[in-house]
Coordinates of C-alpha atoms in Angstrom, one line a residue:
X1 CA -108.1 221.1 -3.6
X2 CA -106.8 219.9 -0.7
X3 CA -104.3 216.8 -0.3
X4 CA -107.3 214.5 1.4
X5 CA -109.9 215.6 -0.9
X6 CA -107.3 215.2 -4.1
X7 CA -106.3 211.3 -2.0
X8 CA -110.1 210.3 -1.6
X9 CA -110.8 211.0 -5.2
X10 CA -107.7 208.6 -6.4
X11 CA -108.6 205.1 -7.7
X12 CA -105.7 203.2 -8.2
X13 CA -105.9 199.5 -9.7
X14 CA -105.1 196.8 -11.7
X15 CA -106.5 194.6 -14.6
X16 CA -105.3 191.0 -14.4
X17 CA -106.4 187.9 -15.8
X18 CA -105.3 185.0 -17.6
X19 CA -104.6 185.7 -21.6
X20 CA -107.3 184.6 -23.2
X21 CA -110.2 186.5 -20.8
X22 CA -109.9 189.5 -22.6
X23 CA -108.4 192.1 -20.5
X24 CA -106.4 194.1 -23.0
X25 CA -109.5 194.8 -24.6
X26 CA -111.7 195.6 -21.3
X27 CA -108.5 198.0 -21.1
X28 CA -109.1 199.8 -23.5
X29 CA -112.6 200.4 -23.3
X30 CA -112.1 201.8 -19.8
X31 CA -109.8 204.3 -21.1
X32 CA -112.6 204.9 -24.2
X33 CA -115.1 205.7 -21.2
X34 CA -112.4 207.9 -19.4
X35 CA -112.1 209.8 -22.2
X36 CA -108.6 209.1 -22.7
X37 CA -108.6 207.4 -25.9
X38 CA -111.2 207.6 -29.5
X39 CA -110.1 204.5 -30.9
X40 CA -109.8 201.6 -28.9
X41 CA -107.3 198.5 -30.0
X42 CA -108.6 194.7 -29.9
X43 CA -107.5 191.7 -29.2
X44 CA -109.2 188.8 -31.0
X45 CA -108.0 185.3 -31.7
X46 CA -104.7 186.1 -30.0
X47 CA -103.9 188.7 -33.2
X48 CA -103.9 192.2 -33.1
X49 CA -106.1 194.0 -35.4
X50 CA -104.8 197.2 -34.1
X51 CA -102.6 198.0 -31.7
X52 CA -103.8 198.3 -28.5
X53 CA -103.0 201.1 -26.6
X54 CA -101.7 200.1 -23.4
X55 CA -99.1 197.6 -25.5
X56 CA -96.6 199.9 -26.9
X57 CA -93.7 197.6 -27.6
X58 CA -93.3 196.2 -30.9
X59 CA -93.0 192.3 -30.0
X60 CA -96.4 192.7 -28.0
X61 CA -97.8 194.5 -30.9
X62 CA -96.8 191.2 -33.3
X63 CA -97.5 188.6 -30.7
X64 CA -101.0 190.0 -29.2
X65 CA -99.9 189.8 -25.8
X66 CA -98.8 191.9 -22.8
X67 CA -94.7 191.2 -22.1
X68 CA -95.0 194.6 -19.6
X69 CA -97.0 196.4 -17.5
X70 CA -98.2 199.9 -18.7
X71 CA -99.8 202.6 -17.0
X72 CA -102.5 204.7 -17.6
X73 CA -104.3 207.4 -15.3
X74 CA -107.1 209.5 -16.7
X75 CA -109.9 211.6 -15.0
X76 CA -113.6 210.1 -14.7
X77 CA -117.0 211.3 -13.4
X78 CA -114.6 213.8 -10.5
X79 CA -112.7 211.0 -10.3
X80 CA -108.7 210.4 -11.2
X81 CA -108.7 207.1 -12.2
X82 CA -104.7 205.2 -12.8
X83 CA -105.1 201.7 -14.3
X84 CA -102.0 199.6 -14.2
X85 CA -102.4 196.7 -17.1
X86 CA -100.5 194.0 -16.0
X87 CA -99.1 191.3 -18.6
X88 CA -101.6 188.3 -19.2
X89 CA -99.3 185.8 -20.3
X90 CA -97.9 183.7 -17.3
X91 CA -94.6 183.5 -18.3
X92 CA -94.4 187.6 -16.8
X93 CA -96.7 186.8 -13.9
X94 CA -93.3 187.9 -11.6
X95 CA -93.9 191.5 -13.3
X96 CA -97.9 191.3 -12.6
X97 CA -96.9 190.5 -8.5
X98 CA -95.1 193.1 -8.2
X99 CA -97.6 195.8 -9.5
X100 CA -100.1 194.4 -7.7
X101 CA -98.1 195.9 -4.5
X102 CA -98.9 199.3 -6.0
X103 CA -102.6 199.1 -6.1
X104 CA -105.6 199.5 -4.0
X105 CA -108.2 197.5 -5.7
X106 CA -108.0 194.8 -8.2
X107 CA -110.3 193.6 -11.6
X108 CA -110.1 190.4 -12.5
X109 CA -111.3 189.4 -15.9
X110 CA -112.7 185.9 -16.1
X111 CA -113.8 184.3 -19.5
X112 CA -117.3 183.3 -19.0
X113 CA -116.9 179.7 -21.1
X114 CA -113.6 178.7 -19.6
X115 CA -113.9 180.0 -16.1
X116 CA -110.8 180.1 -13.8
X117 CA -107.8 179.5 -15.2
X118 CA -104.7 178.2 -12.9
X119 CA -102.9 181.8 -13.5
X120 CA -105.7 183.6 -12.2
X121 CA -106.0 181.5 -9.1
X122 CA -102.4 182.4 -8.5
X123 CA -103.4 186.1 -9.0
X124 CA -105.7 185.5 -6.7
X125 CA -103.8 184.4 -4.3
X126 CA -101.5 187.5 -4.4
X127 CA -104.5 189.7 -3.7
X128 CA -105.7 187.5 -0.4
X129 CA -102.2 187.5 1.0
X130 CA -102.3 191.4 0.6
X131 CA -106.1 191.8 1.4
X132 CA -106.3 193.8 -1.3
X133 CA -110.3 194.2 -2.9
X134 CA -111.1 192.8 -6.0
X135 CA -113.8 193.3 -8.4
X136 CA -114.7 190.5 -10.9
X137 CA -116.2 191.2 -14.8
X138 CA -117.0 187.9 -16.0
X139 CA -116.3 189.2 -19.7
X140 CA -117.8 187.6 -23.3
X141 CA -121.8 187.1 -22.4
X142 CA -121.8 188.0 -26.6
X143 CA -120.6 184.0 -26.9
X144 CA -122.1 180.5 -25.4
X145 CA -121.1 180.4 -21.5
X146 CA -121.6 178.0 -19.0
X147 CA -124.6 178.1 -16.7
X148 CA -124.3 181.5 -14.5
X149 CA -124.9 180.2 -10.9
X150 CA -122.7 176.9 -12.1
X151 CA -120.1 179.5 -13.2
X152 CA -120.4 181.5 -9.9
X153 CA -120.3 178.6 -7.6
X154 CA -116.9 178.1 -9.6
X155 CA -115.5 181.0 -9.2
X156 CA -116.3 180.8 -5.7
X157 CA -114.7 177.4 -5.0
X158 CA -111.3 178.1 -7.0
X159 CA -110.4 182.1 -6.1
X160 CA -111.7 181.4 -2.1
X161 CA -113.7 184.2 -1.9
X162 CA -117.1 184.7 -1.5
X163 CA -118.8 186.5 -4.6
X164 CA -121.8 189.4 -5.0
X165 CA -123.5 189.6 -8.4
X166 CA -124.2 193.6 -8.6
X167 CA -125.4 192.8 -12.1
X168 CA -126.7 190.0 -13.9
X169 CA -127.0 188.4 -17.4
X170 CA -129.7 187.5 -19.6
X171 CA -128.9 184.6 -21.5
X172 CA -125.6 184.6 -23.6
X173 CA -123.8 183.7 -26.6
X174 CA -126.7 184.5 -30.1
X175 CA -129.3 184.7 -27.3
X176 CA -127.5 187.2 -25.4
X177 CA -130.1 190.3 -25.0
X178 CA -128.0 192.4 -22.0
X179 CA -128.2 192.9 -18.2
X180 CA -129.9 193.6 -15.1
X181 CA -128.0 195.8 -13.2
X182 CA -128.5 195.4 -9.5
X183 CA -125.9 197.8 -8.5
X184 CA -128.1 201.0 -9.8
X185 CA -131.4 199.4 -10.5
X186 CA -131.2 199.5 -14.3
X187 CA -131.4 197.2 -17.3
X188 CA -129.0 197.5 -20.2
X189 CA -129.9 196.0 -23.3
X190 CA -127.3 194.6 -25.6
X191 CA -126.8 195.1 -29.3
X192 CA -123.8 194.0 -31.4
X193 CA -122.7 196.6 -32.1
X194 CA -119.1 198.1 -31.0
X195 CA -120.1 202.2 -31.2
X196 CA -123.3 201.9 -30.1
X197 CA -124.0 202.4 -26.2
X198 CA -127.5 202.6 -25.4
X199 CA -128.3 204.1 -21.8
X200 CA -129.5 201.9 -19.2
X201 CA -133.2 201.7 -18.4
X202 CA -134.5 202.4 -15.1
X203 CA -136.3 199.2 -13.6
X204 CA -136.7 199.3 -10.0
X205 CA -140.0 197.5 -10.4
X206 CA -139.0 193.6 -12.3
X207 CA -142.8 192.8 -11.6
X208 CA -144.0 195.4 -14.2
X209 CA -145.3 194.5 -17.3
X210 CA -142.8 196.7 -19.5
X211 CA -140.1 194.0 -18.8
X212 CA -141.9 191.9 -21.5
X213 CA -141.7 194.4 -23.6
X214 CA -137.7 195.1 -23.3
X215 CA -136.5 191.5 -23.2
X216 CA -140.2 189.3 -24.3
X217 CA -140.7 185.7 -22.6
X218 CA -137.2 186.3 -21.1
X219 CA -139.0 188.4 -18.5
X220 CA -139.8 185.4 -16.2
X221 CA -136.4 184.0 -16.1
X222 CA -134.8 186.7 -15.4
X223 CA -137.4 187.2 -12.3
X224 CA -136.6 183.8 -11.4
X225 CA -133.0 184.0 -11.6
X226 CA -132.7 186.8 -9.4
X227 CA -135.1 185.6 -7.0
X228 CA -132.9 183.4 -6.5
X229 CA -129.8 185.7 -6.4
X230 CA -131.2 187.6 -3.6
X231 CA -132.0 184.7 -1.6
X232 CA -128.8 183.1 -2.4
X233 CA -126.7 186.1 -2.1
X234 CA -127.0 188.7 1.2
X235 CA -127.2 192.3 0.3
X236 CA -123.6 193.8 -0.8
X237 CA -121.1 194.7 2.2
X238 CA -119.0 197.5 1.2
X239 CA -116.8 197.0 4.2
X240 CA -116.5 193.3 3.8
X241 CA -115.1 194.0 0.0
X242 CA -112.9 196.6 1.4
X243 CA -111.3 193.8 3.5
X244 CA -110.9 191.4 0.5
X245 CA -113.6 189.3 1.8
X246 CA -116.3 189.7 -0.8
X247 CA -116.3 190.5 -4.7
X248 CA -119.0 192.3 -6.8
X249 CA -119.5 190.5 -9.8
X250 CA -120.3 192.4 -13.3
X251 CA -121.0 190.6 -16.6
X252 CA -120.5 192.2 -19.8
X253 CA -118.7 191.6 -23.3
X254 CA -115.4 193.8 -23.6
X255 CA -115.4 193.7 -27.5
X256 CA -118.7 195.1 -27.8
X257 CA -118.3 197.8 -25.1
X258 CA -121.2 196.5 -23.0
X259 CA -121.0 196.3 -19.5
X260 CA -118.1 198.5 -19.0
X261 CA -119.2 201.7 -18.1
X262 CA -122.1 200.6 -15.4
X263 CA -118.0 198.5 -14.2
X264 CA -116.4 202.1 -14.0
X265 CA -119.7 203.9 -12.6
X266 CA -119.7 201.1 -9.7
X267 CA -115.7 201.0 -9.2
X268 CA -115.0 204.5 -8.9
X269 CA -118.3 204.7 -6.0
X270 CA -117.0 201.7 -4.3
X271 CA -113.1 200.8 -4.7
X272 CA -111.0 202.1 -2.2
X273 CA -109.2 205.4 -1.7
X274 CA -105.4 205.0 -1.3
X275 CA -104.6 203.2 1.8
X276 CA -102.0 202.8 4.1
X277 CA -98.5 201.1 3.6
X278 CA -96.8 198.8 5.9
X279 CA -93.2 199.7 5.9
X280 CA -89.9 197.8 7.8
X281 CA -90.4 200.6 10.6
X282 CA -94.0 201.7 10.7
X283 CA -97.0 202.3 8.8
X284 CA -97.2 205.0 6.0
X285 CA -100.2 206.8 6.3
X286 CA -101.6 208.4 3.0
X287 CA -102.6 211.5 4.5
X288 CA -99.0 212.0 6.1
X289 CA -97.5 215.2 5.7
X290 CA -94.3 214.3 4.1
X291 CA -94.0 212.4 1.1
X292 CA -92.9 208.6 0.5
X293 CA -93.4 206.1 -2.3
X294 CA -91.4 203.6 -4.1
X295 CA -90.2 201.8 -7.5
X296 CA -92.0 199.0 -8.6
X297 CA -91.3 198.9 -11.7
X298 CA -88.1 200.0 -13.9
X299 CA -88.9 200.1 -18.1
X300 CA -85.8 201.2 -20.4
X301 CA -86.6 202.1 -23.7
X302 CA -90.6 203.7 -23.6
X303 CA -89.0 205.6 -26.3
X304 CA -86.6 203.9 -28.2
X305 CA -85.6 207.0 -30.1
X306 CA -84.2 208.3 -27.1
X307 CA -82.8 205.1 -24.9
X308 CA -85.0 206.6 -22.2
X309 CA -85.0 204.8 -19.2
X310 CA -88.2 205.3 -16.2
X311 CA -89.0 204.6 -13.0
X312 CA -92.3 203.8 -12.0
X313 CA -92.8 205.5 -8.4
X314 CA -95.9 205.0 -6.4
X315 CA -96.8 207.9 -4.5
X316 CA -98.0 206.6 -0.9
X317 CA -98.3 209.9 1.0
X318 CA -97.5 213.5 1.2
X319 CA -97.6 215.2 -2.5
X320 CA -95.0 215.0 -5.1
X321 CA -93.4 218.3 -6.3
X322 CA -91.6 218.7 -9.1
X323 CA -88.1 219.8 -8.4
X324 CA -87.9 219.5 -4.9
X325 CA -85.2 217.9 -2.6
X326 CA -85.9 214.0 -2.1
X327 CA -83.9 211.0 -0.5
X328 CA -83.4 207.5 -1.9
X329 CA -83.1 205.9 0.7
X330 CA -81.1 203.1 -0.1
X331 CA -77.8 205.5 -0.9
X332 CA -78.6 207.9 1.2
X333 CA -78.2 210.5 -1.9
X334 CA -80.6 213.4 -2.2
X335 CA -82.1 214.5 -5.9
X336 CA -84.4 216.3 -7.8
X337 CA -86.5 215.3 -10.4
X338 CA -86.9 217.9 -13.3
X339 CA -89.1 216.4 -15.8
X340 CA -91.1 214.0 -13.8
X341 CA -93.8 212.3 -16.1
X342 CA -97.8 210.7 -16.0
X343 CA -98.7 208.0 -18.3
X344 CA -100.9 207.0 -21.4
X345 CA -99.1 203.7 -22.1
X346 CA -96.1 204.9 -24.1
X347 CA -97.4 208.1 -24.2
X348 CA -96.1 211.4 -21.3
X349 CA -96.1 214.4 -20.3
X350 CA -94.7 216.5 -17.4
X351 CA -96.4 216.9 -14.4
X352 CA -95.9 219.3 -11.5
X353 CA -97.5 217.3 -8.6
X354 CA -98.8 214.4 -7.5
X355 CA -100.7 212.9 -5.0
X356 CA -100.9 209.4 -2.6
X357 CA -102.3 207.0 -5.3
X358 CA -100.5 208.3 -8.2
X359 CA -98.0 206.5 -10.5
X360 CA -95.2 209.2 -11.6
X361 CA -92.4 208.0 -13.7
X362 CA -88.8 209.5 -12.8
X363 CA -86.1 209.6 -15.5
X364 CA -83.5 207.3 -14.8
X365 CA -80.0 206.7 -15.5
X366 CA -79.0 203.7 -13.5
X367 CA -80.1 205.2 -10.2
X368 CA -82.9 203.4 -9.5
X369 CA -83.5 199.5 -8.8
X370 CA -86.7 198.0 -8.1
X371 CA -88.1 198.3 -4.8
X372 CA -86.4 202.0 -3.8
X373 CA -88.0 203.7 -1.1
X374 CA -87.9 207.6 -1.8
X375 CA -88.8 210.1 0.7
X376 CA -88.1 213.4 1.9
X377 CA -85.6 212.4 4.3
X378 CA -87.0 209.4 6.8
X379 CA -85.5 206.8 6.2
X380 CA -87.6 203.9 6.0
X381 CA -88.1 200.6 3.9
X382 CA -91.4 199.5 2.1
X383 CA -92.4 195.9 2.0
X384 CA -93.4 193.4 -0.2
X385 CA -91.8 193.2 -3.3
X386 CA -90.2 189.9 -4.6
X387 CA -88.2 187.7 -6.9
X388 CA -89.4 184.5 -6.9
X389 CA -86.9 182.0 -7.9
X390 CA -87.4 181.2 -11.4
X391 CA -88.2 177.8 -13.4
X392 CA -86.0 178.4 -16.6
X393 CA -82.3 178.9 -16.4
X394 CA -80.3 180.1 -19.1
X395 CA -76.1 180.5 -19.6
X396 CA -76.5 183.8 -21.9
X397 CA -73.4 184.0 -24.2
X398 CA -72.4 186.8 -26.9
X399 CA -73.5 186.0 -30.4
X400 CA -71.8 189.1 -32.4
X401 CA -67.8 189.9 -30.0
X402 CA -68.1 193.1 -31.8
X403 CA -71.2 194.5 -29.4
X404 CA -69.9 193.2 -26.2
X405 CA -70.5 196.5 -24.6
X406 CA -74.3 196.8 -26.6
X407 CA -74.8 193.4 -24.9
X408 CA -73.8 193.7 -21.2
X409 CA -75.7 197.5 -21.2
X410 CA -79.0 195.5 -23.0
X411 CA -78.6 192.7 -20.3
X412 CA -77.9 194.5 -17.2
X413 CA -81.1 197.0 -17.6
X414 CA -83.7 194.3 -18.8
X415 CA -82.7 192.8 -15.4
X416 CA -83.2 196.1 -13.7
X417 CA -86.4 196.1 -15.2
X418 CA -87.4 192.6 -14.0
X419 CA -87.8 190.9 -17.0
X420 CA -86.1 187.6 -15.9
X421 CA -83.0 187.4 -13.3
X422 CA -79.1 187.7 -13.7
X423 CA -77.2 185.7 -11.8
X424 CA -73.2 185.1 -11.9
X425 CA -71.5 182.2 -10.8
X426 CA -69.0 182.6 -8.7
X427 CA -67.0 179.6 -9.5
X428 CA -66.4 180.7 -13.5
X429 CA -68.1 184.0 -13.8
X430 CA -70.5 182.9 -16.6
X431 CA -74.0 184.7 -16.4
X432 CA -77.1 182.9 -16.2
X433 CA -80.4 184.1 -16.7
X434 CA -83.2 182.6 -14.9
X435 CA -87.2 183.0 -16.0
X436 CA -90.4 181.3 -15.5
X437 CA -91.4 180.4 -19.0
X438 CA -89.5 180.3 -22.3
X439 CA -90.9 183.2 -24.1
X440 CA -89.2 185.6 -21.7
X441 CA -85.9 184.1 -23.1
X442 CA -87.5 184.8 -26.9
X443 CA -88.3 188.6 -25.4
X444 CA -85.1 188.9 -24.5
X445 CA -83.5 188.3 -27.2
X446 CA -86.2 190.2 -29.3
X447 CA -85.9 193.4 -27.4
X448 CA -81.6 193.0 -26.9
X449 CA -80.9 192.8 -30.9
X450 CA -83.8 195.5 -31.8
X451 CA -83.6 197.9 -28.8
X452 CA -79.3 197.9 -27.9
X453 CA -78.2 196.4 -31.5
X454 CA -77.3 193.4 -29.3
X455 CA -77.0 189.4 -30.5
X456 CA -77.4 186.3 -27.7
X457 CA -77.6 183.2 -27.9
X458 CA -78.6 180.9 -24.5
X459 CA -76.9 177.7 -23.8
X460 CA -79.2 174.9 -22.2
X461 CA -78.2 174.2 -18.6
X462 CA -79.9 171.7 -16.4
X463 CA -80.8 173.4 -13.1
X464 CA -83.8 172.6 -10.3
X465 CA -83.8 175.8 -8.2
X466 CA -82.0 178.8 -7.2
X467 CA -82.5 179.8 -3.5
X468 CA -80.9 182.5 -1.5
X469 CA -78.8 181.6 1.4
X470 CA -78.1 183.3 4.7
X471 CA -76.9 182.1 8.4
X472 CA -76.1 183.2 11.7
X473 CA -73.1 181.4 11.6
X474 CA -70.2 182.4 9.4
X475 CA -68.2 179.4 9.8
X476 CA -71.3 177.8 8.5
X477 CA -71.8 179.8 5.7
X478 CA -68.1 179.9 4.9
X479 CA -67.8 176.0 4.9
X480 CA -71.0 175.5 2.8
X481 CA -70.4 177.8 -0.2
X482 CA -66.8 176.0 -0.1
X483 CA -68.3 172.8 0.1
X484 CA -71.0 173.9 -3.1
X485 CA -68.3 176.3 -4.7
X486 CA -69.2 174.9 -8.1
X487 CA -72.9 176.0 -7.4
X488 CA -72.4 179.3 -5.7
X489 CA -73.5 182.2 -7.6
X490 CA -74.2 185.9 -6.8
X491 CA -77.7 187.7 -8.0
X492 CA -77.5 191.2 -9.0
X493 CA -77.2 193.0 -6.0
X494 CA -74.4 190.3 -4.6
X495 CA -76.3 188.2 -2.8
X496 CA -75.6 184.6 -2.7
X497 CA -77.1 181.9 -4.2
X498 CA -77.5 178.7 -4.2
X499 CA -77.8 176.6 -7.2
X500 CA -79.5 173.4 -7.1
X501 CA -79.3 170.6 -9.5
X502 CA -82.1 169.0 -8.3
X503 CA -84.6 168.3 -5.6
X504 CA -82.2 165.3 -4.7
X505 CA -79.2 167.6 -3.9
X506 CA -81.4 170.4 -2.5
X507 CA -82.9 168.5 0.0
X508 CA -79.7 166.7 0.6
X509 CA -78.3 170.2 1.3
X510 CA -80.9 171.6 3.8
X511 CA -80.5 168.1 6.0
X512 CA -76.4 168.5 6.1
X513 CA -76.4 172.3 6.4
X514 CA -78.8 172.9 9.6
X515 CA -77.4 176.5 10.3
X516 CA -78.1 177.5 6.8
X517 CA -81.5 179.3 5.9
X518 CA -82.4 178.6 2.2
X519 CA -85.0 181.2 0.9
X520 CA -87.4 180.6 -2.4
X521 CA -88.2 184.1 -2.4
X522 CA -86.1 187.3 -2.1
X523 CA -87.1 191.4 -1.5
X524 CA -85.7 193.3 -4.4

């Protein structure tokens, strides 16, 4: 095939959502559809009956929750389909931003009682700065839901985005007996059963008497109700979902497999092939000759009998070939990559090329940082990847002096990986960890003692913000950081920072210091 035919097949996205929506186990059934999986892990009551597939490390497998993003690309219908699952728990929602920056479509999974929750809105948000299209499964029609127009209205009001039903529900919760699907004209009727998938009838005629017959007094509702869907809603705008305007809507229950293959027959036709990428210096064309992409995302230990360590490397144009000659740009070093790698969760294998859309993990020994642009030889910069400054700070102090060296080595790549943030301050050298919930300070230590034989303990320390400073003015800059000397630390890659005690001080700060730029966010 040719490099444009092999980009326009690509479908590259993301599942996010807030914890309880279900999204692990809409994951999985995708995969089950894609032929990628026979035995599909669930999430119910926030336990895991059996381990999901796309959560491969052992604290998400006790917890029931997503701590990481995994990968997973299969092949659909012609199509190659890569889904990144993002963590639901909001405590990781840094790690979830990110991969959003190497997708071209988004699915958000919304629980159909409890509507919008605040992480999703910030999800949302993400997605509108990026204009990047999103498809929304409101997930769980097999329980009691609100009413659906009351829900959509919702959903409209909180995510800012106006919404398309492409299929719709008939009643819900014990009552629940499927959906009309607008998108192809067919209705699919629901049973509770998790195996059994019963095609979709062909209905282009509501009016005719062998509704009644399918779905019994329901019949005239269901004409009513979308009636009043296609008076209510216009007639579905490819183009204006393309520019992040406008999201389908599909209703379904993820536990009981229903729903989610009319989802992947509709995405793959109408989510976007990979698009272009704004870089520092220009725009990166997918169908460029030479190749680009970058690291979004840095996991040690997918295999923790071997300590291996991965980059994940979007591919944004050109092809990918195994062993050639590339540049990372940030060193200016040139390397091959022998045994580069595709994805089933924690499962590889080696791949010999890859196309714009593709995730391809690169062995890594330290090399790699988040946000490395890699090309084959232009040097240029992608955009677009941050660290927000965190909520949480931690001083992290050695619990066992015998494993200093297991200690620093766990510490220094969970922070490559983004887990939470290192900083080190420059006034007594103690390292501080900064997150945005507590249980990334519980994964931490989890994954430091089981994965690098490594005990921590955190010390409380009361902090309000950390913000990365710059100026124009090196006398400024000099004076302030003696001035705030006790406050002055470095992040990882030596940049400085600025650590707050409170709002007070900060704002205290910004008003004496008028040359000084304080900055809430920071590219990697």
């Amino acid at each position: 095939m040719s490099n444009q035919t092999e980009i326009r097949r690509r479908r590259t996205f993301a599942i996010v959502s807030h914890p309880d929506a279900g999204k692990t186990t809409l994951t999985e059934k995708l995969l089950l559809f894609g032929g990628a999986i026979h035995v599909a892990g669930a999430v119910k009551s926030n336990k895991i009956k059996k381990g999901a597939t796309s959560d491969f490390m052992e604290i998400e497998r006790q917890r029931g929750i997503s701590v990481a993003t995994s990968v997973m690309g299969f092949e659909y219908d012609g199509y190659k389909v890569n889904i990144l699952d993002t963590p639901g728990h909001q405590d990781f929602q840094e790690d979830t931003f990110r991969t959003l920056t190497a997708v071209d479509s988004v699915i958000i999974v919304i629980d159909a009682a409890k509507g919008v929750e605040p992480q999703t809105e910030k999800l949302m948000n993400v997605c509108r700065m990026r204009k990047t299209p999103v498809i929304i499964f409101i997930n769980k029609l097999d329980r009691p839901t609100q009413d659906t127009f009351e829900l959509l209205d919702d959903i409209e009001r909180q995510l800012q985005i106006s919404l398309n039903p492409l299929s719709w529900p008939i009643n819900s919760g014990p009552d629940f007996k499927g959906v009309y699907n607008i998108f192809d004209k067919s209705l699919d009727l629901f049973k509770a059963s998790v195996q059994d998938i019963e095609p979709g009838i062909s209905f282009d005629d509501l009016n005719s008497p062998d509704l009644e017959k399918h779905i019994g007094n329901d019949a005239k509702k269901l004409r009513e109700d979308l009636e009043l869907v296609y008076g209510v809603y216009p007639p579905f705008d490819h183009n204006e979902y393309l520019a992040g305007n406008l999201a389908p809507v599909f209703f379904g229950s993820a536990l009981y497999n229903f729903g989610i293959q009319e989802l992947l027959d509709a995405f793959v036709k109408v989510a976007p092939w990979p698009r272009a990428v704004q870089t520092e210096e220009r725009e990166i064309d997918p169908e460029d000759d030479k190749f680009s992409g970058f690291v979004f995302k840095i996991h040690a230990n997918i295999d923790p009998n071997h300590r291996s360590r991965i980059a994940f490397v979007k591919v944004c144009s050109g092809k990918f070939i195994r062993n050639n000659v590339y540049k990372l740009v940030r060193s200016g070093k040139t390397f091959r990559v022998s045994s580069p790698t595709a994805f089933m969760a924690s499962q590889k294998e080696i791949i010999e090329e890859a196309f714009p859309g593709d995730i391809v993990g690169f062995p890594d020994n330290g090399s790699f940082i988040i946000g490395d642009t890699i090309t084959e030889g232009e040097d240029i910069h992608f955009k677009g990847l941050p660290s927000f400054s965190p909520e949480l700070f931690r001083f992290v102090e050695n619990a066992d002096p015998m494993k200093t060296k297991q200690l620093n080595k766990g510490v220094d790549q969970l922070m490559d990986e983004g887990v939470a943030q290192l900083f080190t301050s420059q006034f007594n050298g103690r390292r501080i960890i900064g997150t945005v919930g507590q249980l990334q300070f519980e994964v931490i230590q989890y994954r430091l003692e089981h994965e690098y034989n490594a005990k921590c303990r955190f010390e409380p320390m009361q902090m309000y913000k950390a913000c990365w400073i710059q100026s124009d003015n090196p006398k400024a800059l000099t004076e302030f950081k003696n001035r705030k000397h006790q406050k002055m630390a470095s992040d990882k890659r030596g940049r400085d920072v600025f650590m707050a005690d409170s709002q007070f001080i900060l704002d205290m700060a910004q008003s004496e210091f008028k040359d000084i730029k304080f900055h809430f966010t920071s590219e990697f």
